[in-house]
Short mmCIF file of C-alpha atoms in Angstrom, two decimals:
data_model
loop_
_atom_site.label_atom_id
_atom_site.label_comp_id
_atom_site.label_asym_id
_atom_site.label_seq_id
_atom_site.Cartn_x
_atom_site.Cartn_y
_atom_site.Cartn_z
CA UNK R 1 8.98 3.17 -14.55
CA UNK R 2 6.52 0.69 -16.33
CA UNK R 3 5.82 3.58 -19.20
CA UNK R 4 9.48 4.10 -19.84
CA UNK R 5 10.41 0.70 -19.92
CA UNK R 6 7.55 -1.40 -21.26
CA UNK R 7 9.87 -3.29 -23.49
CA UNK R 8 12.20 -4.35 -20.15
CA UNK R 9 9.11 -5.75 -18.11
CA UNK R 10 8.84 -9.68 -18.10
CA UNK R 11 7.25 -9.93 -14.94
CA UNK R 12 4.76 -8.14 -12.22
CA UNK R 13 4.48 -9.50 -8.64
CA UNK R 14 0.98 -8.45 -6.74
CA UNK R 15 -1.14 -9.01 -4.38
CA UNK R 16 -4.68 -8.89 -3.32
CA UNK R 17 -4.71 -5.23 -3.15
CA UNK R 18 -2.06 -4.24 -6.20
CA UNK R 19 -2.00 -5.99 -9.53
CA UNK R 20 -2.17 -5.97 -13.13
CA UNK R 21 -5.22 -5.07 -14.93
CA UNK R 22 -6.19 -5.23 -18.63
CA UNK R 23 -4.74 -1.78 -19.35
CA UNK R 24 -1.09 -2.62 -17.85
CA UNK R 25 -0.89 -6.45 -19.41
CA UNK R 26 -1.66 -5.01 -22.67
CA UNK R 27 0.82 -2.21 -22.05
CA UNK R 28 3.58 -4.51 -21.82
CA UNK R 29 4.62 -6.55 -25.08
CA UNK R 30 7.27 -8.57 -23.12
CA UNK R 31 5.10 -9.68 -20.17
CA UNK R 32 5.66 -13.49 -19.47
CA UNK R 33 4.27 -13.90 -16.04
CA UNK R 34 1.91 -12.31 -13.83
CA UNK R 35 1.88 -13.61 -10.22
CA UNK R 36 0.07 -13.04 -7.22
CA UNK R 37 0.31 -13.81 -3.12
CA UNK R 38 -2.26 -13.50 -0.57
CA UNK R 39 0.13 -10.75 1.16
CA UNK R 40 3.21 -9.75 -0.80
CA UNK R 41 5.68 -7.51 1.57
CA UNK R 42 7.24 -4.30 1.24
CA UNK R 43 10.96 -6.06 1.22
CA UNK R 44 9.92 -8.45 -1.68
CA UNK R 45 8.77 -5.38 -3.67
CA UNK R 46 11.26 -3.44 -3.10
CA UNK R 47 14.14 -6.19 -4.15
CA UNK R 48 12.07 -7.00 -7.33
CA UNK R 49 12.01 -3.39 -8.43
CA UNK R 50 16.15 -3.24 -7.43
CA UNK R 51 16.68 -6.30 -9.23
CA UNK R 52 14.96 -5.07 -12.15
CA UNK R 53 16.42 -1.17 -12.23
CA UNK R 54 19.98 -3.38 -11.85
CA UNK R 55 18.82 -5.35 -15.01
CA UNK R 56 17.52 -2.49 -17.01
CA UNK R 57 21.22 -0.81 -16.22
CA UNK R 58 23.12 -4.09 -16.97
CA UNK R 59 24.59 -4.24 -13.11
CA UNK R 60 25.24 -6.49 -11.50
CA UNK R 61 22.18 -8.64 -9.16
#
Protein backbone atom coordinates (compact mmCIF):
# COMPACT_ATOMS: atom_id res chain seq x y z
CA UNK A 1 0.00 0.00 0.00
CA UNK A 2 2.64 2.65 1.18
CA UNK A 3 4.80 1.91 -2.25
CA UNK A 4 1.81 2.42 -4.47
CA UNK A 5 0.57 5.33 -2.89
CA UNK A 6 3.44 7.35 -1.45
CA UNK A 7 2.00 10.51 -2.83
CA UNK A 8 -1.60 9.75 -0.79
CA UNK A 9 0.20 9.22 2.70
CA UNK A 10 -0.06 12.31 5.14
CA UNK A 11 0.08 10.43 8.14
CA UNK A 12 1.45 7.03 9.98
CA UNK A 13 0.09 5.98 13.41
CA UNK A 14 2.62 3.51 15.53
CA UNK A 15 3.52 2.27 18.35
CA UNK A 16 6.31 1.01 20.43
CA UNK A 17 6.73 -2.01 18.40
CA UNK A 18 5.69 -0.62 14.62
CA UNK A 19 6.76 2.74 13.29
CA UNK A 20 8.37 4.79 10.81
CA UNK A 21 11.98 4.67 10.23
CA UNK A 22 14.33 6.82 8.10
CA UNK A 23 13.74 4.70 4.98
CA UNK A 24 9.72 5.04 5.08
CA UNK A 25 9.69 9.03 6.17
CA UNK A 26 11.90 9.68 3.33
CA UNK A 27 9.75 7.45 1.13
CA UNK A 28 6.87 9.56 1.56
CA UNK A 29 6.99 13.25 0.05
CA UNK A 30 3.53 14.12 1.57
CA UNK A 31 4.17 12.95 5.16
CA UNK A 32 2.89 15.67 7.68
CA UNK A 33 2.72 13.78 10.88
CA UNK A 34 4.17 10.87 12.44
CA UNK A 35 2.57 9.79 15.76
CA UNK A 36 3.06 7.31 18.25
CA UNK A 37 1.09 5.57 21.49
CA UNK A 38 2.43 3.44 24.12
CA UNK A 39 -0.09 0.60 22.77
CA UNK A 40 -1.97 1.41 19.59
CA UNK A 41 -4.87 -1.39 18.95
CA UNK A 42 -5.75 -3.52 16.21
CA UNK A 43 -9.34 -1.56 15.76
CA UNK A 44 -7.52 1.90 15.54
CA UNK A 45 -5.29 0.43 12.78
CA UNK A 46 -7.53 -1.07 11.05
CA UNK A 47 -10.06 2.17 10.80
CA UNK A 48 -7.00 4.36 9.85
CA UNK A 49 -6.05 2.11 6.98
CA UNK A 50 -10.18 2.03 5.96
CA UNK A 51 -10.32 5.60 6.28
CA UNK A 52 -7.43 6.07 4.18
CA UNK A 53 -8.22 3.22 1.25
CA UNK A 54 -11.88 5.30 1.40
CA UNK A 55 -9.79 8.54 0.80
CA UNK A 56 -7.46 7.24 -1.78
CA UNK A 57 -10.91 5.98 -3.68
CA UNK A 58 -12.74 9.33 -3.02
CA UNK A 59 -15.65 7.41 -0.80
CA UNK A 60 -17.18 8.36 1.41
CA UNK A 61 -15.63 8.25 5.53
Amino acid sequence: FLKTNPNSIKAIVGDTHLGADTEMIESLPCLEIVASTQETSNAMADLVIRNLEAHLKNEPL
